[in-house]
Every structure is written in C-alpha cells, then in structure tokens.
Amino acid sequence: MGMDVGGKKGVKSEINVVPLIDIVLVLLVIFMVIVPLTQKGLDANIPEKTVTAPPPPSDENKPVVLTIRQDSSIDINTEPVARYELAEKVKQIFASKKEKTIFIKADGVLVYGNVVEVMDICRGSGVDTIGLVLQSKPE
C-alpha cells in the first residue's frame, strides 16, 4: 500500500535553442557577405572648391593699435607719431569711426606714468574704450 507523494513524474518540456542559434549565425554570415557588395554610390560631378581669401577688413573695422616703445616713441598702426601730435592724430582717426576703441601696446620696461599719460591723451581725444595688449612670457 504505497502512495505516490511527489506529484507527477513526467517529461520536462524545454525549448531547444541550438537550432535557433544556428539559424541566427547563418543569417549573420549572409548579411556580412551581402552588405559590402551592395554599397554602391552615385557618380556625381562635384565642383572643385576654389579658395578665395577673405576681403581685408575695411578701415571702419580695422583695430587701432597704439604702440609705445622703450624709447617713449609712439606708433599708431605702425605709423610713427610725435607725442605733441598724438591728440590731433587720434581725433582725426576716430572722426569717422562709430566704435571708438583703441588698443595700447607698451614695452614692458616703460615707466607706468608714460602709459597713463598716453591713455589720458586718448581719453581726452574722444576714445571711449581703451584696451591694453599684454605680451605673454615664453615658458
């Protein structure tokens, strides 16, 4: 008189994935072979690129750089200017410009007072913005 206590003992149903993996790998190989063969391009005549230089900046947009050298000589955009003519020259340059900005580039060994004096002359001549150009030290 025995009794079965563990439930049914039968066949476990499992899905065999090995054939599925085989099919996927075969499809992968087929696509890897076909894709490089199907890459075709359209023949097109593309115009050659012509290199043209940008137009030089107009006098209106050209920055004004005032250089003070070690011997206290002054240049405005590489044009030498005497100190007594500086105020008149700056007024003349900025008479037709909308943006009244000047950049001052001074030698590093100059006395600070010389630079401030030139800044005062520029400010008195109608310059709105004064920028100082710094020279970077080689490392």
Short mmCIF file of C-alpha atoms in Angstrom, two decimals:
data_model
loop_
_atom_site.label_atom_id
_atom_site.label_comp_id
_atom_site.label_asym_id
_atom_site.label_seq_id
_atom_site.Cartn_x
_atom_site.Cartn_y
_atom_site.Cartn_z
CA MET A 1 0.00 0.00 0.00
CA GLY A 2 2.16 2.67 -1.06
CA MET A 3 1.21 6.07 -2.08
CA ASP A 4 2.95 8.45 -4.50
CA VAL A 5 3.63 11.70 -2.78
CA GLY A 6 5.77 13.80 -5.13
CA GLY A 7 3.42 14.70 -7.88
CA LYS A 8 3.65 13.59 -11.48
CA LYS A 9 6.87 12.40 -12.83
CA GLY A 10 6.84 13.16 -16.45
CA VAL A 11 8.82 14.61 -19.28
CA LYS A 12 10.01 18.16 -18.75
CA SER A 13 9.26 20.34 -21.71
CA GLU A 14 12.16 22.60 -22.69
CA ILE A 15 12.81 24.57 -25.85
CA ASN A 16 15.97 23.57 -27.65
CA VAL A 17 17.67 26.84 -28.72
CA VAL A 18 20.64 25.34 -30.55
CA PRO A 19 18.88 25.24 -33.96
CA LEU A 20 17.74 28.85 -33.41
CA ILE A 21 21.33 29.96 -32.72
CA ASP A 22 22.49 28.12 -35.85
CA ILE A 23 19.94 29.95 -37.98
CA VAL A 24 20.86 33.34 -36.48
CA LEU A 25 24.57 32.77 -37.12
CA VAL A 26 23.91 31.70 -40.72
CA LEU A 27 21.83 34.85 -41.28
CA LEU A 28 24.59 36.97 -39.71
CA VAL A 29 27.19 35.49 -42.07
CA ILE A 30 24.92 36.05 -45.06
CA PHE A 31 24.36 39.70 -44.15
CA MET A 32 28.08 40.22 -43.52
CA VAL A 33 28.82 38.96 -47.03
CA ILE A 34 25.99 40.81 -48.80
CA VAL A 35 26.28 44.27 -47.20
CA PRO A 36 29.75 45.19 -48.57
CA LEU A 37 28.68 44.09 -52.05
CA THR A 38 25.57 46.26 -52.08
CA GLN A 39 27.30 49.52 -51.22
CA LYS A 40 27.05 51.42 -54.44
CA GLY A 41 27.44 55.11 -54.82
CA LEU A 42 26.02 57.63 -57.19
CA ASP A 43 28.53 59.06 -59.62
CA ALA A 44 28.30 62.81 -59.33
CA ASN A 45 30.44 65.58 -60.69
CA ILE A 46 31.19 67.79 -57.72
CA PRO A 47 32.56 71.25 -58.49
CA GLU A 48 36.06 71.85 -57.24
CA LYS A 49 36.46 74.11 -54.26
CA THR A 50 38.01 77.43 -55.08
CA VAL A 51 39.98 79.06 -52.34
CA THR A 52 39.41 82.77 -52.11
CA ALA A 53 40.96 84.95 -49.50
CA PRO A 54 38.55 86.84 -47.28
CA PRO A 55 38.36 90.53 -48.04
CA PRO A 56 40.66 92.67 -45.94
CA PRO A 57 38.96 94.47 -43.09
CA SER A 58 37.73 97.89 -44.01
CA ASP A 59 39.18 100.93 -42.31
CA GLU A 60 36.00 101.11 -40.25
CA ASN A 61 36.57 97.64 -38.75
CA LYS A 62 40.36 97.74 -38.55
CA PRO A 63 41.50 97.94 -34.92
CA VAL A 64 43.61 100.92 -33.90
CA VAL A 65 46.77 99.83 -32.08
CA LEU A 66 48.92 102.44 -30.38
CA THR A 67 52.44 101.17 -29.61
CA ILE A 68 54.70 102.85 -27.05
CA ARG A 69 58.31 101.79 -27.49
CA GLN A 70 61.10 101.60 -24.93
CA ASP A 71 62.45 105.00 -26.02
CA SER A 72 58.94 106.50 -25.50
CA SER A 73 58.33 106.84 -29.24
CA ILE A 74 54.73 106.27 -30.30
CA ASP A 75 53.32 104.46 -33.34
CA ILE A 76 49.68 104.26 -34.37
CA ASN A 77 49.17 101.18 -36.57
CA THR A 78 52.92 101.14 -37.39
CA GLU A 79 52.88 104.83 -38.35
CA PRO A 80 55.20 106.95 -36.18
CA VAL A 81 53.53 109.86 -34.38
CA ALA A 82 55.16 112.58 -32.30
CA ARG A 83 53.81 112.92 -28.76
CA TYR A 84 52.69 116.53 -29.33
CA GLU A 85 50.70 115.39 -32.43
CA LEU A 86 49.10 112.41 -30.68
CA ALA A 87 45.85 114.08 -29.57
CA GLU A 88 45.15 115.54 -33.01
CA LYS A 89 46.03 112.28 -34.79
CA VAL A 90 43.71 110.25 -32.52
CA LYS A 91 40.86 112.75 -33.11
CA GLN A 92 41.47 112.50 -36.86
CA ILE A 93 41.42 108.68 -36.84
CA PHE A 94 38.24 108.40 -34.77
CA ALA A 95 36.34 111.20 -36.51
CA SER A 96 34.78 108.76 -38.99
CA LYS A 97 34.58 105.66 -36.77
CA LYS A 98 31.49 104.61 -34.87
CA GLU A 99 33.34 102.40 -32.42
CA LYS A 100 35.93 104.46 -30.59
CA THR A 101 38.20 101.71 -29.24
CA ILE A 102 41.99 101.83 -29.12
CA PHE A 103 44.45 99.17 -28.04
CA ILE A 104 47.64 100.27 -26.30
CA LYS A 105 50.68 98.04 -26.58
CA ALA A 106 53.52 99.24 -24.37
CA ASP A 107 57.05 97.96 -23.88
CA GLY A 108 57.48 96.09 -20.60
CA VAL A 109 60.29 98.29 -19.28
CA LEU A 110 58.43 101.59 -19.68
CA VAL A 111 57.64 103.77 -16.72
CA TYR A 112 53.97 103.34 -15.84
CA GLY A 113 53.42 107.10 -15.90
CA ASN A 114 54.19 107.27 -19.64
CA VAL A 115 51.46 104.74 -20.40
CA VAL A 116 48.93 106.55 -18.19
CA GLU A 117 49.77 109.85 -19.87
CA VAL A 118 49.09 108.35 -23.32
CA MET A 119 45.84 106.84 -22.00
CA ASP A 120 44.77 110.28 -20.74
CA ILE A 121 45.56 111.86 -24.12
CA CYS A 122 43.49 109.19 -25.89
CA ARG A 123 40.57 109.58 -23.48
CA GLY A 124 40.68 113.36 -23.93
CA SER A 125 40.64 112.90 -27.72
CA GLY A 126 37.28 111.13 -27.66
CA VAL A 127 38.24 107.46 -27.26
CA ASP A 128 35.51 105.55 -25.39
CA THR A 129 37.29 102.25 -24.74
CA ILE A 130 40.98 101.64 -24.12
CA GLY A 131 42.34 98.11 -24.21
CA LEU A 132 45.78 97.09 -23.03
CA VAL A 133 47.63 94.50 -25.11
CA LEU A 134 49.68 92.17 -22.94
CA GLN A 135 52.69 90.26 -24.18
CA SER A 136 52.84 86.68 -22.95
CA LYS A 137 56.09 85.49 -21.44
CA PRO A 138 57.68 82.46 -23.08
CA GLU A 139 57.59 79.47 -20.76
#
